[in-house]
């Protein structure tokens, strides 16, 4: 592979993940991480067919070993000296909407395994590669680590007592890393995605709410790209994204 | 044991935990949970010697099994029909102040095991007993579940990337439970303790900062008691506590 | 007047203001400020009839001159050397619930005149008297300045574009003063009152919501008193108060 | 003037204001409002010399009459049916850094006159023109109203008790308008500018802090442009901008 900088996306399934992959593949070779190759195969093919470079890497992001193996596979492709331009942590467990007393320890762990532990492992794997980029050619966009958050990263809710703690944890991690690695030239940001994402699976939701009542995944991806393009003199640490008609 | 309502404190070691135990023992039999009996033995004796009822229960709060065993021990003392007046989650891992790339998975897990999972297990064990109290005599103070938070529950910091996510998680849990169980009569609150606590171990800190530059554990305990005493028409969900001279 | 410390309440009308006056009159002579004496006459009589000291002072809190005249009148009663134990800023304009384009400049000014300018004038008048108390006998409760906030101090809302800015401003003032005067021994706090207050005028609201669905003014007053009673080692800067069944 | 959409900037002086004007003049005729023409003359000339359309309008933004006159002057240029593509409220009083008891009523009013009242008047003048744009050709960027905020919009500080309330008020206004006019297709956003802006007047500040320790006004302008370019399916209501090395 000729290029020295790559992008990596955890949670690169359908929807936002695929849109992020397509967007960042316009400039970088993109590695798509997901538990199952079914999540990313179509996107990888689509990117390749339009002239981009994309690689699927099956990975259990919640385990140190799983993340280690994935990045070894990436290293084999990009070489030992490659650096990371963009790392996007877009993985998330599915919220367990349940009364608190019905939640099992497994429910609680499942959210945390991704948004807490997974985010931690992914950050530990990518930050050294982002720091490497920060020490190189300053004419490039600053290396960027972005976490996908949710409304549940800002407020707890009844019946959301497993999901909200994990999303809060991810936001705290993003803030901590921004404060530590910003001065070293790595841009760390957190995006609050607040609303329903417009996907085949959400077709029936908000049907009568008029146009633009759901978040277009490509618009989300454009905002991530914008964050990546910000120069070090004016980094955004957090922004929200929601449909214009969303109540909040 | 004659009384039908008890208080239980996780993290009932020296400092705030001991002060909470003494304060709530003025009205309720108090169960002190800590990993090691060395943490609570002195406090238990002190309470007994002044006419209160106190019981130490060794417990690994981070494990479902550990919490289960502790509450079985409590049930043996209070009987199957006793209800819980007050449950205080005051346990916390020691913050691992380390550059992010020096953090181990164990560091990250250690914070979460207490402030995340421990808080979850403790809440699942106590909420049924708090709900039982809520259905009884309304002349008593509303049953109350309070979590001890920290500045790190509000903002991430460089070198605090293991601790902050766990404390954020605890705050999210408190908010979620307040929204779910407030309408059922259980008062769930979260206290941001922001500052150095005045303990033998913190004697050398802020020595020249004048009086009241550190948090008196008894003053903290008074605020927890005050929260417990609030009627259902005016519950506080969150308050901060800091020395008058603290910068923040 | 024999006592050297007094309490003063701006916005001492019916409801919360009256409850605050009754509560603080249990320890201090209380001055009740309101635009019209009709707002406080009953409360003043009630306090006197139960052995307390209460004085009504008509005041236009939104004008520097109005506040100056009111505090001259207070000084005539308490003497030149008296100090202030408690200053409560409970005044508020009535929210103008209107579409933004229907708001007049007068609407916008009316909110700000109280929650912004009024709070500023009241603080400038009381802080010197609170600082005087802070330099005296440390066995007393720390002198305390409390602002009554609202949900609109935390978030803007459609149709609330005149009221929310003014309430935000009051919260900013409280934070600024807490940071400046806490180190000098004055306790400055801000209370988010979130919900409907249980008053004759709100009888028809939430009629079917069960008991305790509205805020009892006396419970609010108890929380203000509790803030006043906190020692300098553990001040609360902000707390929220809402009925247990409130959605938020 | 041939075009039907224009941009208007209040606070179009040197620094951020000028950068905003240059940036938006790449697409729209831009009206620059400032109290004195000295603030914008150079920028207007610069834009014209590079082929853009720019017009200076002297305006006292703090008065209803001043804003009215300015928009009448704009209407004479753009015609009665023109609509507004972008309205930027970038005006701000200079912070009065003073101990609270040294603040005069004039200090307090001066902050509010701009960030409170000025923002109100500007919004009332521009929203009808933005709504007009929202009803037209949907292929254009959604009409956008952006407020420049500051750290003082998020937290009060000692010695900043006049400035912070005004900046909080501006943030509340932005939130209220976003919730009211987002559903009608107008994008309302608030930008927290946190750090020192790199200007001739700030040359001596942070001299030894390395490159990019101050905010580049052009980078700020790019972020405002980005906000304007967001489609209605994914609006950002608030973002922060700070130099990568800023402590916060």
JSON list of N, CA and C in Angstrom, two decimals, chain A residues 155-156 248, chain C residues 155-156 248:
[
{"chain": "A", "resi": 155, "resn": "UNK", "atom": "N", "xyz": [-27.72, 12.74, 29.39]},
{"chain": "A", "resi": 155, "resn": "UNK", "atom": "CA", "xyz": [-28.73, 12.60, 30.44]},
{"chain": "A", "resi": 155, "resn": "UNK", "atom": "C", "xyz": [-29.17, 11.16, 30.60]},
{"chain": "A", "resi": 156, "resn": "UNK", "atom": "N", "xyz": [-29.35, 10.76, 31.84]},
{"chain": "A", "resi": 156, "resn": "UNK", "atom": "CA", "xyz": [-29.91, 9.45, 32.12]},
{"chain": "A", "resi": 156, "resn": "UNK", "atom": "C", "xyz": [-31.41, 9.48, 31.91]},
{"chain": "A", "resi": 248, "resn": "UNK", "atom": "N", "xyz": [-36.01, 18.74, 21.74]},
{"chain": "A", "resi": 248, "resn": "UNK", "atom": "CA", "xyz": [-34.99, 18.37, 22.74]},
{"chain": "A", "resi": 248, "resn": "UNK", "atom": "C", "xyz": [-34.91, 19.38, 23.84]},
{"chain": "C", "resi": 155, "resn": "UNK", "atom": "N", "xyz": [-31.99, 25.68, 30.56]},
{"chain": "C", "resi": 155, "resn": "UNK", "atom": "CA", "xyz": [-32.23, 25.43, 29.13]},
{"chain": "C", "resi": 155, "resn": "UNK", "atom": "C", "xyz": [-33.21, 26.45, 28.56]},
{"chain": "C", "resi": 156, "resn": "UNK", "atom": "N", "xyz": [-32.94, 26.87, 27.35]},
{"chain": "C", "resi": 156, "resn": "UNK", "atom": "CA", "xyz": [-33.88, 27.72, 26.64]},
{"chain": "C", "resi": 156, "resn": "UNK", "atom": "C", "xyz": [-35.02, 26.90, 26.09]},
{"chain": "C", "resi": 248, "resn": "UNK", "atom": "N", "xyz": [-38.45, 15.20, 33.89]},
{"chain": "C", "resi": 248, "resn": "UNK", "atom": "CA", "xyz": [-37.45, 16.21, 33.51]},
{"chain": "C", "resi": 248, "resn": "UNK", "atom": "C", "xyz": [-36.32, 15.57, 32.75]}
]
